[in-house]
Amino acid sequence: MARIIPPRVTSHPSWKALKEHHREMASTHLRELFSGDPGRAARMRAEGAGILLDYSKNRITDRTLDLLLELAESCRLSDHIRNMFGGQHINKTENRAVLHVALRLPRSARLVVDGVDVVREVHEVLDRMESFSRKIRDGSWKGATGRPIKNIVNIGIGGSDLGPVMAYEALRFYADRSRVFRFVSNIDGTDFAEATRDLDPEETLFIVSSKTFTTLETMTNAHTARRWLLESLKKEESIRHHFVAVSTNSQAVSSFGIDTANMFGFWDWVGGRYSMDSAIGLSTMIAIGPENFRKMLEGFHAMDEHFRTAPFAKNLPVLMGLLTVWYTNFFGSQTVAVLPYDQYLKRFPAYLQQLTMESNGKHVHLDGSPVDTDTGPIFWGEPGTNGQHSFYQLIHQGTRLIPIDFIGFARSHNPIGEHHDILMANLLAQGEALAFGKTADEVRAAGVPELQVPHRTFEGNRPSNTLLARELTPAVLGSLVALYEHSVFTSGIIWGIDSFDQWGVELGKVMAVRIIDEIAGKSPEGGPHDSGTAQLLDWYRKNRKK
Ligand code: F6P
């Protein structure tokens, strides 16, 4: 029977209309859009789950929005949202449900998926995490020699690292300052060596976080941690006092020597990059305490509810996901810059890189046919104002169009003098300067010599979203992460791709394993490599320390 191929997004009438409309918008300046329309900012804002989105500084009109919303309808976004929340197997290539939203459902909810009430299971694990975290925090969990745990080292990579590190940094204000938290991810031995150099094994707990418990980097680091511990504590028996695991693979956890009583589970319906609010967040819970962790889950859930129920025209993730499509596919933008004006969010752009790029970096549709549009853009960023003194030059005056998400807060956890007002003034100034620029006439009028005029002219018309919240609390962090999760989902639905698999990471992994064997002399020298790789491998073998 012939396969039924769903219509390509590019064949939808709204896509064609957007293409037409873009011709007009390409030459329309934000100056015109604002000057002729005093109600623009009031119209182009939306609020949900404690976050305000001002999207008025985008190169859009009401017509653009209507067409984008029409596009969402024609791609049946509502049905797809319903399917995700309902536990359908929307991750087609792995035949799995995608249910990170179930990780933050309240205890009273019920969601039966494949015959199992997942909410009950989620809360069982949360309760076990809570009781374990309390024991670490009150000192009743002892190391093998009877000393309480002072240092917590999370070993994991990708989603089993980036979420925990980002959340620890973001919520550091709430963290138990009497404890040391470290994160080891890189296979580079330097990561482990530097993370443990000043730690006393008797007071150290390792959380080995790995969904599969097979990831090369994590397992290598976990075995190194085991040796590091046993060098001091000698007895195998001490392992169970100093190692716990977060995984879906109890067999592998047990063969590593970790008591499965000290294993915190999660499920195949939680993708690695969507797992910071599962047991993968154990280090976060120990750091900020179970109450704060639960507040973070409430923030996630509030944004889930907003996404599920708010009309698309007022729906933050939908609007942001559609704007990403607008710039990526109609303006040809290649990247999105995420610029948090908050030092605590310094790892947020790195976290978003996995979330957005592992999800939407895809080249085929769900049915396997090649995409006929660009898909996920490159996400990058740094906290303001540091970025201002480094790469903002290119955003202001370079030749590329880089849509921006500014993120800021009304209140600082560290209100020192005028710092916070200066910080926020910079955020506001950048959005304004990028949008409106400075014309050559304005530059001349300021007395600038003619030679410099072109260099000091700012074209403007650089788009941005501004996301504001009252304070960076656990709940607000949860809402912010869920906002990006669902905006990635929205764009993925428009592109018709599977945002929940990540086959693209496999090939390199397999090839690395082969080369590891060649370096170790376990497989024939100079295997079937291209001449460039063979030459590099040869150089490495000759020069490496034996
Ligand atoms: O790099 C691919 C990946 O599978 C990510 O999706 C995942 O977050 C990471 O590796 C770690 O996987 P695990 O938690 O199974 O160790």
Coordinates of C-alpha atoms and ligand atoms in Angstrom, one line a residue:
M1 CA 0.0 0.0 0.0
A2 CA 1.3 3.4 -0.9
R3 CA 2.5 5.6 2.0
I4 CA 0.3 8.6 2.7
I5 CA 2.6 11.5 2.8
P6 CA 1.1 14.5 4.8
P7 CA 1.3 17.8 2.9
R8 CA 4.5 19.7 3.4
V9 CA 4.3 22.9 5.5
T10 CA 5.5 24.8 2.5
S11 CA 2.3 23.8 0.6
H12 CA 0.0 25.3 3.2
P13 CA -1.8 28.4 1.9
S14 CA -0.7 30.3 5.1
W15 CA 3.0 29.5 4.3
K16 CA 2.6 30.9 0.8
A17 CA 0.8 33.9 2.2
L18 CA 3.6 34.4 4.7
K19 CA 6.1 34.3 1.8
E20 CA 4.2 37.0 0.0
H21 CA 3.8 39.0 3.2
H22 CA 7.5 38.7 4.0
R23 CA 8.4 40.6 0.8
E24 CA 6.6 43.6 2.2
M25 CA 8.0 43.1 5.7
A26 CA 11.6 42.8 4.6
S27 CA 11.7 46.5 3.8
T28 CA 9.5 47.7 6.7
H29 CA 11.4 49.3 9.6
L30 CA 10.5 48.9 13.2
R31 CA 10.6 52.7 13.4
E32 CA 7.6 52.9 11.0
L33 CA 5.8 50.1 12.8
F34 CA 6.0 51.9 16.2
S35 CA 5.5 55.4 15.0
G36 CA 2.2 54.8 13.2
D37 CA 0.8 52.6 16.0
P38 CA 0.8 53.9 19.6
G39 CA -1.1 50.8 20.8
R40 CA 1.5 48.4 19.4
A41 CA 3.4 47.5 22.6
A42 CA 0.2 47.1 24.6
R43 CA -1.1 44.7 22.0
M44 CA 2.1 42.7 21.4
R45 CA 2.6 41.4 24.9
A46 CA 1.5 38.3 26.7
E47 CA 1.7 37.1 30.2
G48 CA 1.7 33.6 31.6
A49 CA 3.1 31.7 34.6
G50 CA 4.8 34.7 36.1
I51 CA 6.5 35.7 32.9
L52 CA 5.8 38.8 30.7
L53 CA 6.7 38.5 27.1
D54 CA 7.0 41.8 25.1
Y55 CA 7.3 40.9 21.5
S56 CA 6.5 44.3 20.0
K57 CA 10.1 44.8 18.8
N58 CA 9.7 42.0 16.2
R59 CA 9.5 42.7 12.5
I60 CA 5.8 41.8 12.4
T61 CA 2.4 43.3 12.0
D62 CA -1.0 42.1 13.1
R63 CA -1.2 40.5 9.7
T64 CA 2.0 38.6 10.3
L65 CA 0.6 37.3 13.5
D66 CA -2.7 36.3 11.9
L67 CA -0.8 34.3 9.2
L68 CA 1.5 32.7 11.7
L69 CA -1.5 31.7 13.9
E70 CA -3.2 30.4 10.8
L71 CA -0.1 28.3 10.0
A72 CA -0.2 26.9 13.5
E73 CA -3.9 25.9 12.9
S74 CA -3.2 24.3 9.6
C75 CA -0.4 22.3 11.2
R76 CA -2.9 21.2 13.8
L77 CA -0.8 22.4 16.7
S78 CA -3.7 22.1 19.1
D79 CA -4.1 18.4 18.3
H80 CA -0.4 17.8 18.7
I81 CA -0.4 19.6 22.1
R82 CA -3.3 17.4 23.2
N83 CA -1.5 14.3 22.0
M84 CA 1.6 15.1 23.9
F85 CA -0.2 15.9 27.2
G86 CA -2.4 12.8 26.7
G87 CA 0.6 10.5 26.5
Q88 CA 0.4 9.5 22.8
H89 CA 3.6 8.1 21.3
I90 CA 4.5 11.3 19.5
N91 CA 8.2 10.4 19.5
K92 CA 7.6 8.3 16.4
T93 CA 11.1 7.1 15.7
E94 CA 11.5 5.6 19.1
N95 CA 7.8 4.8 19.5
R96 CA 7.6 6.6 22.9
A97 CA 5.3 9.0 24.7
V98 CA 6.8 12.4 25.5
L99 CA 5.7 13.2 28.9
H100 CA 8.1 15.6 30.7
V101 CA 4.9 17.5 31.5
A102 CA 3.8 14.5 33.7
L103 CA 6.9 15.1 35.9
R104 CA 5.3 18.3 37.3
L105 CA 1.7 17.2 37.5
P106 CA 0.3 17.7 41.1
R107 CA -0.1 14.6 43.3
S108 CA -3.9 14.9 42.9
A109 CA -3.7 14.5 39.1
R110 CA -4.1 11.2 37.3
L111 CA -2.6 10.3 33.9
V112 CA -2.8 6.7 32.7
V113 CA -0.3 6.0 29.9
D114 CA 0.1 2.5 28.4
G115 CA -1.9 1.2 31.4
V116 CA 0.1 2.9 34.1
D117 CA -0.8 5.9 36.3
V118 CA 2.4 7.8 35.7
V119 CA 1.5 10.5 38.3
R120 CA 1.6 8.1 41.1
E121 CA 5.0 6.8 40.0
V122 CA 6.4 10.3 39.6
H123 CA 5.4 11.2 43.1
E124 CA 6.8 8.0 44.6
V125 CA 10.2 8.9 43.2
L126 CA 9.8 12.5 44.3
D127 CA 9.1 11.4 47.8
R128 CA 12.1 9.1 47.8
M129 CA 14.3 11.9 46.5
E130 CA 12.9 14.1 49.2
S131 CA 13.7 11.7 52.0
F132 CA 17.2 11.1 50.7
S133 CA 17.8 14.9 50.2
R134 CA 16.7 15.5 53.8
K135 CA 19.1 12.9 55.1
I136 CA 22.0 14.5 53.2
R137 CA 21.0 18.0 54.3
D138 CA 20.5 17.2 58.0
G139 CA 23.7 15.1 58.1
S140 CA 22.0 11.8 59.0
W141 CA 23.3 10.1 55.9
K142 CA 26.8 9.2 56.8
G143 CA 29.8 8.3 54.7
A144 CA 31.5 4.9 55.2
T145 CA 33.6 6.3 58.1
G146 CA 30.7 7.9 59.8
R147 CA 31.3 11.5 58.6
P148 CA 28.3 13.4 57.1
I149 CA 28.4 14.3 53.4
K150 CA 29.7 17.7 52.6
N151 CA 30.4 17.4 48.9
I152 CA 28.0 16.4 46.2
V153 CA 29.4 15.5 42.8
N154 CA 27.0 14.9 39.9
I155 CA 28.5 12.8 37.2
G156 CA 26.5 12.9 34.0
I157 CA 26.6 14.5 30.5
G158 CA 24.1 16.2 28.1
G159 CA 20.7 16.3 29.8
S160 CA 22.1 14.5 32.8
D161 CA 24.5 17.4 33.4
L162 CA 23.4 20.6 31.7
G163 CA 20.0 20.8 33.6
P164 CA 21.6 20.1 37.0
V165 CA 24.4 22.6 36.5
M166 CA 22.2 25.3 35.0
A167 CA 19.6 24.9 37.8
Y168 CA 22.3 24.9 40.5
E169 CA 23.8 28.1 39.2
A170 CA 20.4 29.7 38.6
L171 CA 19.1 28.9 42.1
R172 CA 22.4 29.3 43.9
F173 CA 20.8 32.0 46.0
Y174 CA 18.6 29.2 47.5
A175 CA 21.4 26.7 47.9
D176 CA 22.8 25.2 51.1
R177 CA 26.0 27.1 51.4
S178 CA 27.6 24.7 53.8
R179 CA 27.9 22.1 51.0
V180 CA 30.0 21.9 47.9
F181 CA 28.4 21.0 44.6
R182 CA 30.5 19.9 41.6
F183 CA 29.5 18.6 38.2
V184 CA 31.7 16.3 36.1
S185 CA 30.7 15.7 32.5
N186 CA 33.7 15.8 30.2
I187 CA 35.6 12.6 29.3
D188 CA 38.7 14.8 29.6
G189 CA 40.3 13.6 32.9
T190 CA 40.9 17.2 33.8
D191 CA 37.2 17.7 34.5
F192 CA 37.3 14.9 37.2
A193 CA 40.7 15.9 38.5
E194 CA 39.8 19.5 39.0
A195 CA 36.3 18.8 40.4
T196 CA 37.7 16.4 43.1
R197 CA 41.2 17.9 43.8
D198 CA 40.2 19.5 47.1
L199 CA 37.5 17.1 48.2
D200 CA 37.8 14.6 51.0
P201 CA 36.5 11.2 49.9
E202 CA 35.1 10.5 53.3
E203 CA 32.7 13.4 53.0
T204 CA 31.9 13.0 49.3
L205 CA 28.8 11.6 47.6
F206 CA 28.7 10.8 43.9
I207 CA 25.4 11.0 42.0
V208 CA 25.9 9.0 38.8
S209 CA 23.2 10.4 36.5
S210 CA 22.6 8.6 33.3
K211 CA 19.3 7.6 31.7
T212 CA 20.9 4.7 29.9
F213 CA 23.8 4.1 32.3
T214 CA 25.8 3.2 29.3
T215 CA 27.1 6.6 28.2
L216 CA 30.8 6.3 27.7
E217 CA 31.8 9.6 29.3
T218 CA 29.6 9.1 32.3
M219 CA 30.6 5.5 32.9
T220 CA 34.3 6.3 32.5
N221 CA 34.0 9.1 35.0
A222 CA 32.0 7.0 37.4
H223 CA 34.6 4.2 37.3
T224 CA 37.3 6.8 37.9
A225 CA 35.3 8.1 40.9
R226 CA 35.0 4.6 42.2
R227 CA 38.8 4.1 42.1
W228 CA 39.3 7.6 43.6
L229 CA 37.1 6.7 46.5
L230 CA 38.5 3.2 47.1
E231 CA 42.1 4.5 47.0
S232 CA 41.3 6.2 50.4
L233 CA 38.5 4.1 51.8
K234 CA 39.8 0.8 50.6
K235 CA 36.7 -1.3 51.3
E236 CA 34.2 -2.1 48.5
E237 CA 31.5 -1.9 51.1
S238 CA 32.0 1.9 51.3
I239 CA 30.6 2.3 47.7
R240 CA 27.0 2.2 48.8
H241 CA 27.6 5.0 51.3
H242 CA 29.1 7.3 48.7
F243 CA 27.4 6.4 45.4
V244 CA 23.8 6.8 44.3
A245 CA 22.4 6.5 40.8
V246 CA 19.8 8.2 38.8
S247 CA 18.8 6.0 35.8
T248 CA 16.2 4.0 34.0
N249 CA 18.6 1.0 33.9
S250 CA 18.5 -0.8 37.2
Q251 CA 20.5 -3.8 35.9
A252 CA 23.5 -1.6 34.8
V253 CA 23.3 0.3 38.1
S254 CA 23.5 -2.8 40.1
S255 CA 26.4 -4.3 38.1
F256 CA 28.3 -1.1 38.7
G257 CA 28.0 -1.9 42.4
I258 CA 25.4 0.7 43.4
D259 CA 22.7 -0.6 45.7
T260 CA 19.4 -0.3 43.7
A261 CA 17.9 0.9 47.0
N262 CA 19.9 4.0 46.3
M263 CA 18.8 4.4 42.7
F264 CA 16.2 7.0 41.7
G265 CA 14.4 6.0 38.6
F266 CA 12.7 7.8 35.7
W267 CA 11.1 6.6 32.5
D268 CA 11.7 6.2 28.8
W269 CA 9.1 8.9 28.2
V270 CA 11.5 11.6 29.7
G271 CA 14.0 12.7 27.1
G272 CA 17.5 13.5 28.5
R273 CA 17.2 17.2 27.6
Y274 CA 13.7 17.3 29.2
S275 CA 14.8 15.7 32.5
M276 CA 16.1 18.3 34.9
D277 CA 12.8 18.1 36.8
S278 CA 12.9 14.3 37.1
A279 CA 15.3 12.4 39.5
I280 CA 18.1 13.9 37.3
G281 CA 17.4 16.9 39.5
L282 CA 18.5 15.1 42.6
S283 CA 21.6 17.4 43.1
T284 CA 19.3 20.4 42.6
M285 CA 16.9 19.1 45.3
I286 CA 19.8 18.5 47.7
A287 CA 21.1 22.0 47.0
I288 CA 17.9 24.0 47.3
G289 CA 15.8 21.7 49.4
P290 CA 12.7 19.7 48.6
E291 CA 10.3 22.6 49.2
N292 CA 12.1 24.8 46.7
F293 CA 12.3 21.9 44.3
R294 CA 8.6 21.4 44.5
K295 CA 8.1 25.1 43.9
M296 CA 10.2 24.8 40.8
L297 CA 7.9 22.0 39.6
E298 CA 4.9 24.2 40.3
G299 CA 6.4 26.8 38.0
F300 CA 6.9 24.3 35.3
H301 CA 3.4 23.1 35.7
A302 CA 2.0 26.7 35.6
M303 CA 3.6 27.2 32.2
D304 CA 2.4 23.7 31.0
E305 CA -1.1 24.8 31.8
H306 CA -0.7 28.1 30.1
F307 CA 0.6 26.4 27.0
R308 CA -2.2 23.8 27.1
T309 CA -5.0 26.3 27.7
A310 CA -4.2 29.8 26.6
P311 CA -5.4 31.0 23.2
F312 CA -2.6 30.9 20.7
A313 CA -2.6 34.6 20.3
K314 CA -1.8 35.1 24.0
N315 CA 0.3 31.9 24.4
L316 CA 3.9 32.6 25.2
P317 CA 5.5 29.4 23.9
V318 CA 3.3 29.4 20.8
L319 CA 4.2 33.0 20.0
M320 CA 7.9 32.4 20.6
G321 CA 7.9 29.2 18.6
L322 CA 6.1 30.9 15.7
L323 CA 8.5 33.8 15.7
T324 CA 11.4 31.4 15.5
V325 CA 9.8 30.0 12.3
W326 CA 9.2 33.5 11.0
Y327 CA 12.9 34.5 11.2
T328 CA 14.3 31.1 10.3
N329 CA 12.3 30.4 7.3
F330 CA 11.3 33.8 5.9
F331 CA 14.2 36.1 6.9
G332 CA 16.8 33.3 6.6
S333 CA 18.2 33.9 10.1
Q334 CA 20.6 31.2 11.2
T335 CA 20.8 31.8 14.9
V336 CA 19.0 33.0 18.0
A337 CA 20.8 34.8 20.8
V338 CA 19.6 34.3 24.3
L339 CA 20.9 37.1 26.5
P340 CA 20.0 36.8 30.2
Y341 CA 20.6 40.0 32.2
D342 CA 21.2 37.9 35.4
Q343 CA 24.5 36.4 36.5
Y344 CA 22.7 33.4 38.0
L345 CA 21.5 32.5 34.5
K346 CA 25.1 32.2 33.1
R347 CA 24.6 28.6 32.1
F348 CA 21.1 29.1 30.7
P349 CA 22.2 29.6 27.1
A350 CA 24.4 26.4 27.3
Y351 CA 21.4 24.5 28.7
L352 CA 19.2 25.8 25.9
Q353 CA 21.6 24.7 23.3
Q354 CA 20.9 21.1 24.0
L355 CA 17.2 21.7 24.5
T356 CA 16.7 23.5 21.2
M357 CA 19.4 22.1 19.0
E358 CA 19.2 18.4 19.9
S359 CA 15.4 18.7 19.6
N360 CA 15.1 20.6 16.3
G361 CA 18.4 20.0 14.5
K362 CA 16.7 17.6 12.1
H363 CA 16.9 17.0 8.3
V364 CA 13.9 14.8 7.7
H365 CA 10.1 14.9 8.4
L366 CA 8.4 12.5 10.8
D367 CA 7.7 10.3 7.7
G368 CA 11.4 10.2 6.8
S369 CA 11.1 12.5 3.8
P370 CA 13.7 15.3 3.5
V371 CA 12.6 18.7 4.9
D372 CA 12.2 21.4 2.3
T373 CA 12.8 24.3 4.8
D374 CA 15.4 25.1 7.3
T375 CA 14.8 23.7 10.7
G376 CA 16.2 24.5 14.2
P377 CA 18.4 27.6 14.4
I378 CA 21.7 27.8 16.3
F379 CA 21.1 29.0 19.9
W380 CA 23.8 30.8 21.7
G381 CA 24.4 33.6 24.2
E382 CA 26.1 35.0 27.3
P383 CA 24.9 37.0 30.2
G384 CA 24.5 40.7 29.6
T385 CA 26.3 43.0 30.1
N386 CA 29.4 40.9 29.3
G387 CA 28.1 40.2 25.8
Q388 CA 27.8 43.9 25.1
H389 CA 31.5 44.3 25.4
S390 CA 32.2 41.3 23.2
F391 CA 29.8 40.2 20.4
Y392 CA 27.1 42.8 20.4
Q393 CA 29.0 44.9 17.8
L394 CA 28.1 42.2 15.2
I395 CA 24.5 42.2 16.2
H396 CA 24.2 46.0 16.0
Q397 CA 26.2 46.6 12.8
G398 CA 27.1 43.2 11.2
T399 CA 25.4 41.9 8.1
R400 CA 23.4 39.1 9.8
L401 CA 19.9 39.3 11.3
I402 CA 20.1 37.8 14.7
P403 CA 16.8 37.6 16.7
I404 CA 17.3 38.0 20.4
D405 CA 15.6 36.9 23.6
F406 CA 16.5 39.3 26.4
I407 CA 15.7 38.0 29.9
G408 CA 15.5 40.2 33.0
F409 CA 14.1 40.5 36.5
A410 CA 12.5 43.3 38.5
R411 CA 14.4 42.4 41.6
S412 CA 17.9 41.2 42.3
H413 CA 18.7 38.7 45.0
N414 CA 21.8 40.8 45.7
P415 CA 20.7 44.4 45.7
I416 CA 24.0 46.1 46.0
G417 CA 23.9 49.9 45.5
E418 CA 22.7 50.8 42.0
H419 CA 23.9 47.7 40.3
H420 CA 20.5 46.3 39.4
D421 CA 19.1 49.5 38.0
I422 CA 22.2 49.9 35.8
L423 CA 21.9 46.2 34.7
M424 CA 18.2 46.6 33.7
A425 CA 18.9 50.0 32.1
N426 CA 21.4 48.2 29.8
L427 CA 18.8 45.5 28.9
L428 CA 16.2 48.1 28.0
A429 CA 18.8 50.3 26.1
Q430 CA 20.0 47.4 24.0
G431 CA 16.5 46.4 22.9
E432 CA 15.7 50.0 22.0
A433 CA 19.0 50.6 20.2
L434 CA 18.8 47.4 18.2
A435 CA 15.3 48.2 17.1
F436 CA 15.5 51.8 16.3
G437 CA 19.2 52.4 15.6
K438 CA 20.5 55.9 14.8
T439 CA 20.2 57.4 11.3
A440 CA 23.0 59.1 9.4
D441 CA 21.2 62.4 9.9
E442 CA 21.0 61.9 13.6
V443 CA 24.7 61.1 13.7
R444 CA 25.6 64.2 11.6
A445 CA 23.4 66.3 13.9
A446 CA 25.5 65.2 16.8
G447 CA 28.5 66.8 15.1
V448 CA 30.2 63.6 14.0
P449 CA 32.8 64.2 11.2
E450 CA 31.5 63.1 7.8
L451 CA 34.2 60.4 7.5
Q452 CA 32.9 58.6 10.6
V453 CA 29.2 59.0 9.8
P454 CA 28.7 55.6 8.0
H455 CA 30.7 53.9 10.7
R456 CA 28.6 55.4 13.5
T457 CA 25.2 54.9 11.8
F458 CA 23.1 52.2 13.2
E459 CA 20.6 50.7 10.8
G460 CA 18.4 49.3 13.6
N461 CA 15.5 47.0 12.7
R462 CA 17.2 44.3 14.7
P463 CA 14.4 42.3 16.4
S464 CA 14.1 41.1 20.0
N465 CA 11.8 39.6 22.5
T466 CA 12.0 40.7 26.1
L467 CA 11.1 38.3 28.8
L468 CA 10.6 39.8 32.3
A469 CA 9.7 38.3 35.6
R470 CA 9.6 39.7 39.2
E471 CA 12.5 37.6 40.6
L472 CA 14.5 34.6 39.7
T473 CA 12.8 32.2 42.1
P474 CA 12.6 28.3 41.7
A475 CA 9.1 28.7 40.3
V476 CA 10.1 31.3 37.8
L477 CA 13.0 29.1 36.6
G478 CA 10.6 26.3 36.1
S479 CA 8.3 28.5 34.1
L480 CA 11.2 29.8 32.0
V481 CA 12.5 26.3 31.1
A482 CA 9.0 25.1 30.3
L483 CA 8.5 28.1 28.1
Y484 CA 11.4 27.2 26.0
E485 CA 10.5 23.5 26.0
H486 CA 7.1 24.3 24.5
S487 CA 8.4 26.9 22.1
V488 CA 10.8 24.2 20.7
F489 CA 7.8 21.9 20.5
T490 CA 5.8 24.5 18.6
S491 CA 8.5 25.1 16.0
G492 CA 9.0 21.4 15.6
I493 CA 5.4 20.8 14.9
I494 CA 5.4 23.5 12.2
W495 CA 8.5 21.9 10.6
G496 CA 6.9 18.4 10.9
I497 CA 10.0 16.8 12.5
D498 CA 10.5 14.6 15.5
S499 CA 11.8 16.9 18.2
F500 CA 12.3 14.1 20.6
D501 CA 14.9 11.8 19.1
Q502 CA 18.6 12.5 18.6
W503 CA 20.0 9.9 16.2
G504 CA 22.5 12.5 15.0
V505 CA 24.7 11.9 18.0
E506 CA 25.1 8.1 17.2
L507 CA 27.6 8.0 14.3
G508 CA 30.4 9.9 16.1
K509 CA 29.9 7.7 19.2
V510 CA 30.3 4.5 17.2
M511 CA 33.3 5.8 15.4
A512 CA 35.0 6.9 18.6
V513 CA 34.7 3.5 20.1
R514 CA 36.4 2.0 17.0
I515 CA 39.2 4.5 17.2
I516 CA 39.6 3.9 21.0
D517 CA 40.3 0.2 20.1
E518 CA 42.8 1.2 17.4
I519 CA 44.7 3.4 19.8
A520 CA 44.8 0.7 22.4
G521 CA 46.1 -1.7 19.6
K522 CA 43.0 -3.9 20.0
S523 CA 42.0 -3.7 16.3
P524 CA 44.2 -3.5 13.2
E525 CA 46.3 -0.5 12.9
G526 CA 45.1 2.2 10.5
G527 CA 41.6 0.8 10.0
P528 CA 39.6 1.8 7.0
H529 CA 39.9 5.6 7.5
D530 CA 40.1 8.4 5.1
S531 CA 43.7 9.5 4.6
G532 CA 43.2 12.6 6.7
T533 CA 41.9 10.8 9.7
A534 CA 44.5 8.0 9.3
Q535 CA 47.3 10.6 9.3
L536 CA 46.0 12.3 12.4
L537 CA 45.5 9.0 14.2
D538 CA 49.1 8.1 13.3
W539 CA 50.4 11.4 14.7
Y540 CA 48.5 10.9 17.9
R541 CA 49.7 7.3 18.4
K542 CA 53.3 8.4 17.9
N543 CA 53.1 11.4 20.2
R544 CA 50.8 10.2 23.0
K545 CA 52.2 9.4 26.4
K546 CA 52.4 5.6 26.7
Ligands
F6P1 O1 24.2 13.0 23.5 C1 23.1 12.2 23.4 C2 22.4 11.9 24.7 O2 21.7 10.8 24.5 C3 21.6 13.1 25.2 O3 20.4 13.1 24.6 C4 21.5 12.7 26.7 O4 21.0 13.8 27.4 C5 23.0 12.4 26.9 O5 23.4 11.7 25.8 C6 23.2 11.6 28.1 O6 22.6 10.3 28.1 P1 22.4 9.5 29.4 O7 21.6 10.2 30.4 O8 21.8 8.2 29.0 O9 23.8 9.2 30.0

